[in-house]
Coordinates of C-alpha atoms in Angstrom, one line a residue:
X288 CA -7.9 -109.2 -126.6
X289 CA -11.0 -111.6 -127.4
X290 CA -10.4 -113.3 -123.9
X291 CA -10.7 -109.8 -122.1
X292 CA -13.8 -109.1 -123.9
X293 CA -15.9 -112.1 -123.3
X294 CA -14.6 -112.2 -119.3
X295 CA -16.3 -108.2 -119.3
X296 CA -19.1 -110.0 -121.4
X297 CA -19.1 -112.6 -118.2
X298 CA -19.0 -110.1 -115.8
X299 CA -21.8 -107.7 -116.8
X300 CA -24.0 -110.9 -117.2
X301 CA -23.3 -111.8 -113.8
X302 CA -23.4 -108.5 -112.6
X303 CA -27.2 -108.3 -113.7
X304 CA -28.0 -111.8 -112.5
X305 CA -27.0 -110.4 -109.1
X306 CA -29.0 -107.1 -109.1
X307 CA -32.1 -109.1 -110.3
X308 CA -31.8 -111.4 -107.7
X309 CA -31.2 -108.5 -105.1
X310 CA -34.8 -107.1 -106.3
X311 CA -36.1 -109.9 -106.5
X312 CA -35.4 -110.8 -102.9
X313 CA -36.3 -107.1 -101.6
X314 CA -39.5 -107.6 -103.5
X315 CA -39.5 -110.8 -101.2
X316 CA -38.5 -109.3 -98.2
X317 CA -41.1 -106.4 -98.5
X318 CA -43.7 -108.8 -99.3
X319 CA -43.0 -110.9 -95.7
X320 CA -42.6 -107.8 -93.6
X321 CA -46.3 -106.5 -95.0
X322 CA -47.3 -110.0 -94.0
X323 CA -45.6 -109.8 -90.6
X324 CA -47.3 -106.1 -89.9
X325 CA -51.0 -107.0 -90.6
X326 CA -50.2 -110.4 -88.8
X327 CA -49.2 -108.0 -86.2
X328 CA -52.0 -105.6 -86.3
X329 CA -54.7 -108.7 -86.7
X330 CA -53.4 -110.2 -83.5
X331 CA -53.0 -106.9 -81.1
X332 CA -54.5 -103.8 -83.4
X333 CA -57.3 -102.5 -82.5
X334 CA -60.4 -103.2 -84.1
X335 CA -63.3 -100.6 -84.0
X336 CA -63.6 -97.8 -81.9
X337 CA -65.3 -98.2 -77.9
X338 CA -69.1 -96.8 -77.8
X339 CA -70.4 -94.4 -75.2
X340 CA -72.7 -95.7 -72.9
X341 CA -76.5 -96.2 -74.5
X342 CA -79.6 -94.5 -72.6
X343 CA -81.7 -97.3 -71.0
X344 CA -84.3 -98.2 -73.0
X345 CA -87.4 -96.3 -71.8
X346 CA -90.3 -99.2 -72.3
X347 CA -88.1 -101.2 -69.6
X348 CA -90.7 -102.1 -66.3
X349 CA -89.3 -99.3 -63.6
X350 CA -88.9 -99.1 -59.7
X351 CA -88.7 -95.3 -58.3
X352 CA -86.7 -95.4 -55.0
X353 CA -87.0 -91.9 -53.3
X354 CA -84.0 -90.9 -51.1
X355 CA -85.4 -87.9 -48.6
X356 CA -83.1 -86.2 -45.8
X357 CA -83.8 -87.1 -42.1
X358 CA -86.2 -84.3 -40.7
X359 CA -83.4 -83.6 -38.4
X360 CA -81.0 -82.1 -40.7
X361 CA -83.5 -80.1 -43.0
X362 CA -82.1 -77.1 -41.1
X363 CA -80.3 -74.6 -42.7
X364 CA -76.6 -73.6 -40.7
X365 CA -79.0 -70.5 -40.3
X366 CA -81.1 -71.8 -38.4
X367 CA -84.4 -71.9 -41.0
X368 CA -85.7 -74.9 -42.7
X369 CA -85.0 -76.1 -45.7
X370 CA -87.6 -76.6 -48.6
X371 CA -87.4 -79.3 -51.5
X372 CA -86.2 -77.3 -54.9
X373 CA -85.9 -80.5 -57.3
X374 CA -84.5 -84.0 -57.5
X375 CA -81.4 -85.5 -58.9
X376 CA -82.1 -88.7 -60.7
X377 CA -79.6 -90.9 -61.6
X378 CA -80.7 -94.6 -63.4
X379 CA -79.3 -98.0 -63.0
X380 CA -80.3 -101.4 -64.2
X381 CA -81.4 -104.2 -62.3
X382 CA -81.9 -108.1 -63.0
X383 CA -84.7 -110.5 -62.1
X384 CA -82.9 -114.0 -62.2
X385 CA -84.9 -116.5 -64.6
X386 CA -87.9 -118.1 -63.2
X387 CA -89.4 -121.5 -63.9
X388 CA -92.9 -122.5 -63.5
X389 CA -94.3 -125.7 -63.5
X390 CA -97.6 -125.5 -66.0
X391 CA -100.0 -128.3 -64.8
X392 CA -102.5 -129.8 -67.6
X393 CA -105.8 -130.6 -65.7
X394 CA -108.2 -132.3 -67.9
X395 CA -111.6 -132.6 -67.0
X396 CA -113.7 -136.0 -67.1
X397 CA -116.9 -136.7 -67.9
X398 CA -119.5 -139.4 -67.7
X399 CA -123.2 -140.1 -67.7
X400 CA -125.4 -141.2 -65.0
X401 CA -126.8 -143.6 -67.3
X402 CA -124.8 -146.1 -69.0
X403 CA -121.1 -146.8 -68.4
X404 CA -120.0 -146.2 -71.5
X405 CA -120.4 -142.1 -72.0
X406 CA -117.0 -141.1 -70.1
X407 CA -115.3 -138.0 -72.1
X408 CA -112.1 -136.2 -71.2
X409 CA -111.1 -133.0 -72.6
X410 CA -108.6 -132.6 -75.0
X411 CA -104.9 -131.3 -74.2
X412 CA -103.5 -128.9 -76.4
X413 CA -101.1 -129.9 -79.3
X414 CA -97.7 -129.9 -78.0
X415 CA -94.3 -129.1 -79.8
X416 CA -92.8 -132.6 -78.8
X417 CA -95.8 -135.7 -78.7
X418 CA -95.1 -137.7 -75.5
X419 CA -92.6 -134.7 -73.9
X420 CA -92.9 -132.6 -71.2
X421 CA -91.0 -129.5 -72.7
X422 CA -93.5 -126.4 -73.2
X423 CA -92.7 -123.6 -76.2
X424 CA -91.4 -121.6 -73.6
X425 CA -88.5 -124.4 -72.2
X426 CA -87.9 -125.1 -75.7
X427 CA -87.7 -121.3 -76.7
X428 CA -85.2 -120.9 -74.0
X429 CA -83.1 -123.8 -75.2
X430 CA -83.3 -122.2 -78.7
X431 CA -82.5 -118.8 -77.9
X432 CA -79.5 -119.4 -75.4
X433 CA -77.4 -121.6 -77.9
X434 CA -78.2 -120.0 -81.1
X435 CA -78.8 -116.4 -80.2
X436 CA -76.3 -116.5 -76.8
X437 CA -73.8 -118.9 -78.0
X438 CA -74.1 -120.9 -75.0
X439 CA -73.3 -124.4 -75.5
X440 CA -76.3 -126.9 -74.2
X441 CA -73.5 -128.8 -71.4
X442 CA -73.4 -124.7 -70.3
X443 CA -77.0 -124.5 -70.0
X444 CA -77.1 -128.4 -67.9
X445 CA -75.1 -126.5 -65.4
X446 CA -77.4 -123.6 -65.0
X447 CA -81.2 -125.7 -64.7
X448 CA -78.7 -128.1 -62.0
X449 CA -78.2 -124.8 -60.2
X450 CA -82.3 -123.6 -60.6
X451 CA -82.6 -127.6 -59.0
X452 CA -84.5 -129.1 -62.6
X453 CA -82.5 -131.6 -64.5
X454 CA -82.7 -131.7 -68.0
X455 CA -79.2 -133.2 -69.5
X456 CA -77.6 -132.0 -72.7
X457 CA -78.5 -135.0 -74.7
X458 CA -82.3 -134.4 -74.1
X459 CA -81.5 -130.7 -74.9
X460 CA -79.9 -131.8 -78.2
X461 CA -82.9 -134.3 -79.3
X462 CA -85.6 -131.9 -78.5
X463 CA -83.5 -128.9 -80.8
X464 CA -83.6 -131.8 -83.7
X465 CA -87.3 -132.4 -83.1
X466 CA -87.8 -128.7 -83.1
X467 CA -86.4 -128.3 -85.6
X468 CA -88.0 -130.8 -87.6
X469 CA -91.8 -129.6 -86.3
X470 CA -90.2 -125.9 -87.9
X471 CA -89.8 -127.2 -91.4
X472 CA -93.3 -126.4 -92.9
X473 CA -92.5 -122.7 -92.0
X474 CA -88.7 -123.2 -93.1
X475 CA -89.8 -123.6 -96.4
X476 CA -91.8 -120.8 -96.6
X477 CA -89.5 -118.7 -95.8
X478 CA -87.4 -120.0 -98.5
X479 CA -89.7 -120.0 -101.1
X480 CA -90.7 -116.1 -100.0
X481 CA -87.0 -115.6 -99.9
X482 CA -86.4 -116.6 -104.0
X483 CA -88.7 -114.5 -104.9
X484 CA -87.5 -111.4 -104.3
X485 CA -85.1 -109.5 -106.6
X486 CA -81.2 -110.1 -105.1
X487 CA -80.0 -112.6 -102.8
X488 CA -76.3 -112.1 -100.7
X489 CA -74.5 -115.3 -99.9
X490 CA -71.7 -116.5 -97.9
X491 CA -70.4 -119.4 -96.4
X492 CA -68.3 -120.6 -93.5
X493 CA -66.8 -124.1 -92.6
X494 CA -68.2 -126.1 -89.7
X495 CA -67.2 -129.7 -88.3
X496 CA -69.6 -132.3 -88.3
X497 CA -68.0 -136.0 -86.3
X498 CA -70.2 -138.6 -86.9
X499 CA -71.4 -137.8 -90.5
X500 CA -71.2 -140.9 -92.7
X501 CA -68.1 -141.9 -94.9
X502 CA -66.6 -138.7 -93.7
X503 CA -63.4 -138.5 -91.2
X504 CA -64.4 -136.6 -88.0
X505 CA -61.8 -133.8 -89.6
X506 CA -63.8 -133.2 -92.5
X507 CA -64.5 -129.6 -93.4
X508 CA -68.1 -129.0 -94.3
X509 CA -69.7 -125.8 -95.1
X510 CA -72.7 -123.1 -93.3
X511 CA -74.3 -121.7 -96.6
X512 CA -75.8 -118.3 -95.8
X513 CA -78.5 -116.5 -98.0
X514 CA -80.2 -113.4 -96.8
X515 CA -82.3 -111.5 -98.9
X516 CA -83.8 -107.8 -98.8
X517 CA -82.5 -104.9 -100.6
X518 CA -82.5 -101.7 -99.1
X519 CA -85.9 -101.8 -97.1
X520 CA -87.4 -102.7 -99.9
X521 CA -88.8 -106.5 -99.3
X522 CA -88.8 -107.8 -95.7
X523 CA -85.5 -109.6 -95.1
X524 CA -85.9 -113.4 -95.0
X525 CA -82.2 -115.3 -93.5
X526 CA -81.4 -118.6 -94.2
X527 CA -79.0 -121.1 -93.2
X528 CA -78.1 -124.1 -95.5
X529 CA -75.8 -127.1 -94.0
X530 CA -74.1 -128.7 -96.4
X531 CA -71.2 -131.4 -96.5
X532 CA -68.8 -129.1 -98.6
X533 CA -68.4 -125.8 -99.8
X534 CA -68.5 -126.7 -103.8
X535 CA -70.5 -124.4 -105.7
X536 CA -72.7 -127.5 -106.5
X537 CA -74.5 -126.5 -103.0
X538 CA -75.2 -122.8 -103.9
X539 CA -76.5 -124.0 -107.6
X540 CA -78.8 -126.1 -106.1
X541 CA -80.0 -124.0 -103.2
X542 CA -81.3 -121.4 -105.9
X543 CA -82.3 -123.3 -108.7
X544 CA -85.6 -121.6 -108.2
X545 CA -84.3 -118.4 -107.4
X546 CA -86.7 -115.8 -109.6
X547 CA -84.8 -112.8 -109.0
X548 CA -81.6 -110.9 -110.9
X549 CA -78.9 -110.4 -108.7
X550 CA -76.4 -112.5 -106.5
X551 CA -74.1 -110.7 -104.2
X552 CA -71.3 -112.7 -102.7
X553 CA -67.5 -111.6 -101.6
X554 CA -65.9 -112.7 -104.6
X555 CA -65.6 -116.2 -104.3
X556 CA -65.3 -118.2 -107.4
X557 CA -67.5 -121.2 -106.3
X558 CA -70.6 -118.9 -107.0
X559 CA -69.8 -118.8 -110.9
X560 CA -72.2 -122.1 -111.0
X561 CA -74.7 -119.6 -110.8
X562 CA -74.2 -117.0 -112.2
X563 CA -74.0 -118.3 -115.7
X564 CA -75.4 -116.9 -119.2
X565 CA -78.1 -119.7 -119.4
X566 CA -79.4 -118.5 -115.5
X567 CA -79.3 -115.3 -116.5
X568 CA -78.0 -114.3 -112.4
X569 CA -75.8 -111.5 -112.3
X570 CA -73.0 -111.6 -109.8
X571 CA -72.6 -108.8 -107.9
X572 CA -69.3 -107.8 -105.9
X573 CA -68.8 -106.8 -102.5
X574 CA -66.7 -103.2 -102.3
X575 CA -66.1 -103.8 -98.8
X576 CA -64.0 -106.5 -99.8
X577 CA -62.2 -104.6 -102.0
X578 CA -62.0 -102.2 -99.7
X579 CA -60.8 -104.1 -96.8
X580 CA -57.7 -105.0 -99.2
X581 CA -56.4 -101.6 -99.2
X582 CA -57.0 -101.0 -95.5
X583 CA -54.5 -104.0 -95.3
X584 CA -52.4 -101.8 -97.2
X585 CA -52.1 -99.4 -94.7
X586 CA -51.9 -101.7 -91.5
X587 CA -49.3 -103.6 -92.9
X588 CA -47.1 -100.5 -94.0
X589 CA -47.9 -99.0 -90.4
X590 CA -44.0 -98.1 -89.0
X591 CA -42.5 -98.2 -92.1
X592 CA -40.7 -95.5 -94.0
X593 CA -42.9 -96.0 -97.3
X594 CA -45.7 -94.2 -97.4
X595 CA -48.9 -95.8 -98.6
X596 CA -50.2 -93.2 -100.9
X597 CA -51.8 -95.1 -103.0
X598 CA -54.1 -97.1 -100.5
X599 CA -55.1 -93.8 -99.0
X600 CA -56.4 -92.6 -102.0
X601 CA -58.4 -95.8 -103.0
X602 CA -60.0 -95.4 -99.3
X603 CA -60.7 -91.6 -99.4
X604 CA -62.4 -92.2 -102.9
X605 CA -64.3 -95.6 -101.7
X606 CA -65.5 -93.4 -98.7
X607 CA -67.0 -90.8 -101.1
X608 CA -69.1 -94.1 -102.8
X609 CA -70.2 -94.9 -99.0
X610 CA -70.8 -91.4 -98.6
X611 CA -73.4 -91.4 -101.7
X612 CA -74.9 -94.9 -100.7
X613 CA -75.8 -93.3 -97.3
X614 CA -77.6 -90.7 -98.5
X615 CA -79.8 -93.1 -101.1
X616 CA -80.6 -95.3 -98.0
X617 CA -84.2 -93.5 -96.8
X618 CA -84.6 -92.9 -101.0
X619 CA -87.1 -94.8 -103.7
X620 CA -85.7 -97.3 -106.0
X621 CA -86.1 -95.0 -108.6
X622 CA -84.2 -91.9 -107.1
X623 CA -81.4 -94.5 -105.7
X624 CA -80.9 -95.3 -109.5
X625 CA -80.6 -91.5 -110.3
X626 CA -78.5 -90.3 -107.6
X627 CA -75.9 -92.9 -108.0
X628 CA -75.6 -92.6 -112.0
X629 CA -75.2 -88.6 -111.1
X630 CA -72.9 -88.8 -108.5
X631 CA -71.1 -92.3 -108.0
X632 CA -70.6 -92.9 -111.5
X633 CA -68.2 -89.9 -112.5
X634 CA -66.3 -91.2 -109.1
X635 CA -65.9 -94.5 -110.5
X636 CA -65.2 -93.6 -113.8
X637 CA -62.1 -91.6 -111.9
X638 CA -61.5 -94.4 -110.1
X639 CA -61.1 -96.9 -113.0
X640 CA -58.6 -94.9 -114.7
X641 CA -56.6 -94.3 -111.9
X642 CA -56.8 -98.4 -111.1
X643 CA -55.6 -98.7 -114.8
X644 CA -52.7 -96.5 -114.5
X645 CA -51.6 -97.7 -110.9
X646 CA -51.6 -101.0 -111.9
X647 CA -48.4 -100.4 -114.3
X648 CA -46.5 -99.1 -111.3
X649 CA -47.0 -101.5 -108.5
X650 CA -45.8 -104.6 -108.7
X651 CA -48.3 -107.2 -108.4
X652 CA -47.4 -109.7 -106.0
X653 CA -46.8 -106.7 -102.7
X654 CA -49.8 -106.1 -101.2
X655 CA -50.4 -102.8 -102.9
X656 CA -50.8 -104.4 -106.0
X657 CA -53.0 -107.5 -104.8
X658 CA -55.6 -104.3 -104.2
X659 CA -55.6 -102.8 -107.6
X660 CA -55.4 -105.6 -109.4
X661 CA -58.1 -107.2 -107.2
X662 CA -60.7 -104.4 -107.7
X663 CA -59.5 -104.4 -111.3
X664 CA -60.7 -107.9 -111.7
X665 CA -64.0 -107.7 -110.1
X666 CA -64.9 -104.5 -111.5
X667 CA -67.5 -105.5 -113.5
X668 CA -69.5 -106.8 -110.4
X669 CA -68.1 -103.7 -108.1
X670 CA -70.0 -101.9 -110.4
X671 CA -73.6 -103.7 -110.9
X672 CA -75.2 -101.2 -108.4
X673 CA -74.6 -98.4 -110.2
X674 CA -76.9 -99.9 -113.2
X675 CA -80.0 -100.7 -111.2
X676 CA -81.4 -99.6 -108.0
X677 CA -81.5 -103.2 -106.0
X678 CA -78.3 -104.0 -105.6
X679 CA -76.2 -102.8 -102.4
X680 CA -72.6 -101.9 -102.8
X681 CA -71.3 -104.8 -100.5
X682 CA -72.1 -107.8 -99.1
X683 CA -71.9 -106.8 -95.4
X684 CA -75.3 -107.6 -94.4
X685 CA -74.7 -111.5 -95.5
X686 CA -71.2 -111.3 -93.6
X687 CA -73.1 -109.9 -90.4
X688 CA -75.4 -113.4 -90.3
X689 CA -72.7 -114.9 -90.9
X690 CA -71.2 -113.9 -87.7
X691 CA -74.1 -115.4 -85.0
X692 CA -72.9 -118.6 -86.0
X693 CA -69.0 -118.0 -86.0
X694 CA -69.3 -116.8 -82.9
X695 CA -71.4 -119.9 -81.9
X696 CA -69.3 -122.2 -83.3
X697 CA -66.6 -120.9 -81.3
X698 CA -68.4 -122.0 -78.1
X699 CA -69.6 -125.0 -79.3
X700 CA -66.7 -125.8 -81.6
X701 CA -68.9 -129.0 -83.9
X702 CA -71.7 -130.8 -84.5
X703 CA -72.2 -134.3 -83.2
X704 CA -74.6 -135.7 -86.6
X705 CA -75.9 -134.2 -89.7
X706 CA -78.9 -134.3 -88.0
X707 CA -77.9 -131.8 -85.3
X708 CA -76.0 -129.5 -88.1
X709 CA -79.5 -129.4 -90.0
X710 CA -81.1 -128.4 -87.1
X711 CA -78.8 -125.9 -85.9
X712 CA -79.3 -124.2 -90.0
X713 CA -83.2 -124.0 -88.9
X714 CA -83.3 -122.4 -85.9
X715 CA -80.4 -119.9 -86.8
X716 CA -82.9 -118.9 -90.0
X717 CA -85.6 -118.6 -87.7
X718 CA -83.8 -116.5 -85.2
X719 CA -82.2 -114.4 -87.3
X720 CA -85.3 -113.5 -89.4
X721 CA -87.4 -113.2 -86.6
X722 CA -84.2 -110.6 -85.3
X723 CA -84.2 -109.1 -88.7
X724 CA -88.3 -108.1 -89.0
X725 CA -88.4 -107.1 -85.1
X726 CA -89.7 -109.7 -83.2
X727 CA -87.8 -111.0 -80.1
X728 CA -86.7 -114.1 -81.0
X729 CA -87.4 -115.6 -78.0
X730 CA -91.2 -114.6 -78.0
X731 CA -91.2 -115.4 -81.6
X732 CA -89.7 -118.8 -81.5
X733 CA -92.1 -119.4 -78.1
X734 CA -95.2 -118.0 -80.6
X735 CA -94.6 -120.0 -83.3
X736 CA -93.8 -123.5 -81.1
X737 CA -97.6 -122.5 -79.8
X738 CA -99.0 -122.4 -83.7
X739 CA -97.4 -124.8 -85.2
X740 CA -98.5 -128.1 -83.4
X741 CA -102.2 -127.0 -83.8
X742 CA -101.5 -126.1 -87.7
X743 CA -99.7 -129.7 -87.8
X744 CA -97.7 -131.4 -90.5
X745 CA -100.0 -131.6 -93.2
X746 CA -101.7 -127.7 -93.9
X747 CA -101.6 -126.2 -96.9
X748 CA -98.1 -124.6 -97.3
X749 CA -100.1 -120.9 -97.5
X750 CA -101.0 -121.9 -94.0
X751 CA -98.2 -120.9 -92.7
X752 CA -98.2 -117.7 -93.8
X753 CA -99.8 -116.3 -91.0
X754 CA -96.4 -117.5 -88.8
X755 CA -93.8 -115.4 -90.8
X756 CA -91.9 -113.2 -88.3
X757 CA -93.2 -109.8 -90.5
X758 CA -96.7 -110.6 -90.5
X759 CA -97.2 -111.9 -86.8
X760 CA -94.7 -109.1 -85.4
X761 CA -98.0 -106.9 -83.7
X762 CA -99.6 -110.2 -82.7
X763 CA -96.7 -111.3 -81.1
X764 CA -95.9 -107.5 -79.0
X765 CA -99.9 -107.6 -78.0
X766 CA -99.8 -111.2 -76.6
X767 CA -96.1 -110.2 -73.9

């Protein structure tokens, strides 16, 4: 009978080899088919609801057409005449195309009656490029169309071909460089404004630089992004940092003289270089991310027969946190701090325990469980808002500058030198600060190009002062 037994012994052990292997592989199974859905979803979902149509703005410049009836049919089928009782208006937008002027530089000569040697000419103003003929406003337009537009400089060859002026792309590109270069007196300002304020949001995205030295033309390097502001608070400053690589070296060294508390990035580990006990930087979370992960949830299980219960919960109670933060949005620091440790931190105490116990019952590796345990792991910096009121409870305002130069980069696709990469990170900080504190970039980037040569190279850095896009916005409005 001992053979019997250990064949049965066999058998059972095989039998629950098998059923851990079938789990296993519907663990597998589920996990590609939530894959498959949100690949699905990414590709042909929609993505955010369509807008109704905006009211014209009413500061535009206006043209009234009036539309009357020939005096021959103001007759009634009576036989009386008609009288006016009111209009119907009805708006519509029109377009002047682009105009180009050429601006002519007369300088005046003098000389004495006297002597030959008393022959004065008056000076020319201080131009952005010495020795070119581009004006603030060419190079303005140049500015603004590729890094506000996304339209690629061979794009904008075509168009001045068409308007019968030829100015070629390579030109284009040296004069952005040189622009760039005459911008980096206020550049810095804005940075060292920037790292003083209180909390600083970061994020990154990869760009492709071809002729960079010892580098293959494939080589990834990185767009660092730093915005800072918190909730109205400070005036925003935004700026772009090229570097050759996304280490967390780059981010270390960018705010090595950052005098504020908090960093706020999506979660990504390179930022733990700063964020260290001897800096004494906090990180901060992003619950957007988090939150994101549990709308992937949903998308992914869209059509199946398993409900996702649990990722509608974590939504419905991370919409009651956005709910909160909306109303502290027009609030004081000091009544942002009380309202959220009275309302949003009972919701995340909730919250948390329900994380805890839902972690035991999804498995980890499905998508379900990536959520929890992910907003398990970063709870600590979810969370950092709740204990002071700078702090915002995501990072979307850093992923929103972000996007500008995605979606220029999609147009444009690389940079040619470093050269051209550093100067694209100026005039996107430029732009997008100027966009940030109200100006119109194009007027402000055409305002400062103006300044700047007759400040020149060597001011004091206060100098500049006078140039940032928050304290020159009314100057700027009274001069268009």
């Amino acid at each position: 009978m001992q053979p019997m037994k250990s064949t049965a012994a066999s058998t059972d052990k095989t039998i629950a080899q098998l059923q851990s292997r079938i789990v296993d592989l519907e663990t597998k199974v589920r996990f590609y088919e939530e894959q498959f859905n949100l690949l699905q979803h990414k590709r042909f979902g929609r993505s955010s609801e369509k807008p109704g149509r905006k009211p014209l703005p009413k500061d535009l410049p206006g043209e009234q057409i009036h539309y009357e009836l020939p005096k021959s049919e103001q007759v009634c089928g009576c036989g009386h005449a008609l009288h006016e009782i009111g209009e119907d208006t009805s708006e519509q937008p029109d377009i002047i195309p682009a105009q180009i002027k050429v601006i002519e530089h007369i300088r005046v000569k003098y000389a004495c009656r006297q002597c030959d040697n008393g022959i004065k000419t008056a000076p020319e103003p201080a131009q952005p490029i010495e020795k070119s003929i581009a004006s603030p406003g060419l190079l303005a337009h140049i500015a603004v169309a590729r890094y506000t537009d996304a339209l690629p400089l061979y794009r904008q060859e075509a168009i001045f071909k068409r308007l019968n002026i030829d100015i070629n792309r390579t030109s284009m590109a040296n004069r952005m460089i040189k622009t760039a270069q005459l911008s980096q007196p206020l550049l810095q300002r804005l940075i060292h404004y920037q790292l003083q304020q209180s909390i600083i949001q970061a994020d990154e995205t990869p760009v492709q630089v071809l002729n960079e030295p010892g580098r293959k033309a494939q080589s990834q390097s990185c767009m660092w992004l730093y915005q800072s502001g918190s909730s109205g608070v400070s005036p925003p400053v935004i700026i772009y940092d090229y570097q050759p690589g996304r280490s967390g070296l780059f981010a270390k060294n960018y705010l090595q003289d950052f005098k504020g508390q908090y960093l706020q990035t999506d979660g990504y580990s390179g930022y733990a270089q700063v964020c260290t006990p001897q800096s004494g930087i906090v990180s901060v979370g992003c619950r957007a991310h988090a939150r994101r992960k549990f709308d992937e949830v949903i998308k992914a299980l869209k059509g199946k027969n398993v409900k996702p219960g649990k990722a509608h919960m974590a939504l419905n109670t991370i919409a009651k946190l956005y709910a909160i933060e909306k109303q502290c949005k027009t609030m004081s620091a000091e009544q942002r701090y009380l309202v959220r440790q009275k309302k949003s931190q009972p919701i995340l105490n909730q919250f948390k325990q329900w994380l805890d116990k839902s972690a035991e019952q999804v498995p980890p590796k499905q998508l379900p469980g990536k959520a929890i345990h992910y907003a398990l792991n970063q709870w600590t910096q979810l969370t950092c808002h709740i204990e002071d009121s700078h702090p915002e409870i995501d990072n979307n305002a850093a992923e929103r500058r972000i996007k500008p130069f995605v979606i220029g980069r999609k147009n444009w696709l690389f940079s040619q030198t470093p050269n051209g990469a550093m100067a694209s990170a100026t005039l996107y900080s430029l732009i997008e600060t100027a966009k940030a504190n109200k100006p119109e970039p194009f007027a402000y980037i055409r305002y400062i190009l103006t300044e700047l040569p007759r400040l020149g190279r060597h001011a004091e850095p206060e100098a500049f002062d006078d140039l940032l896009p928050w304290l020159c916005a009314e100057k700027i409005q009274a001069l268009q």
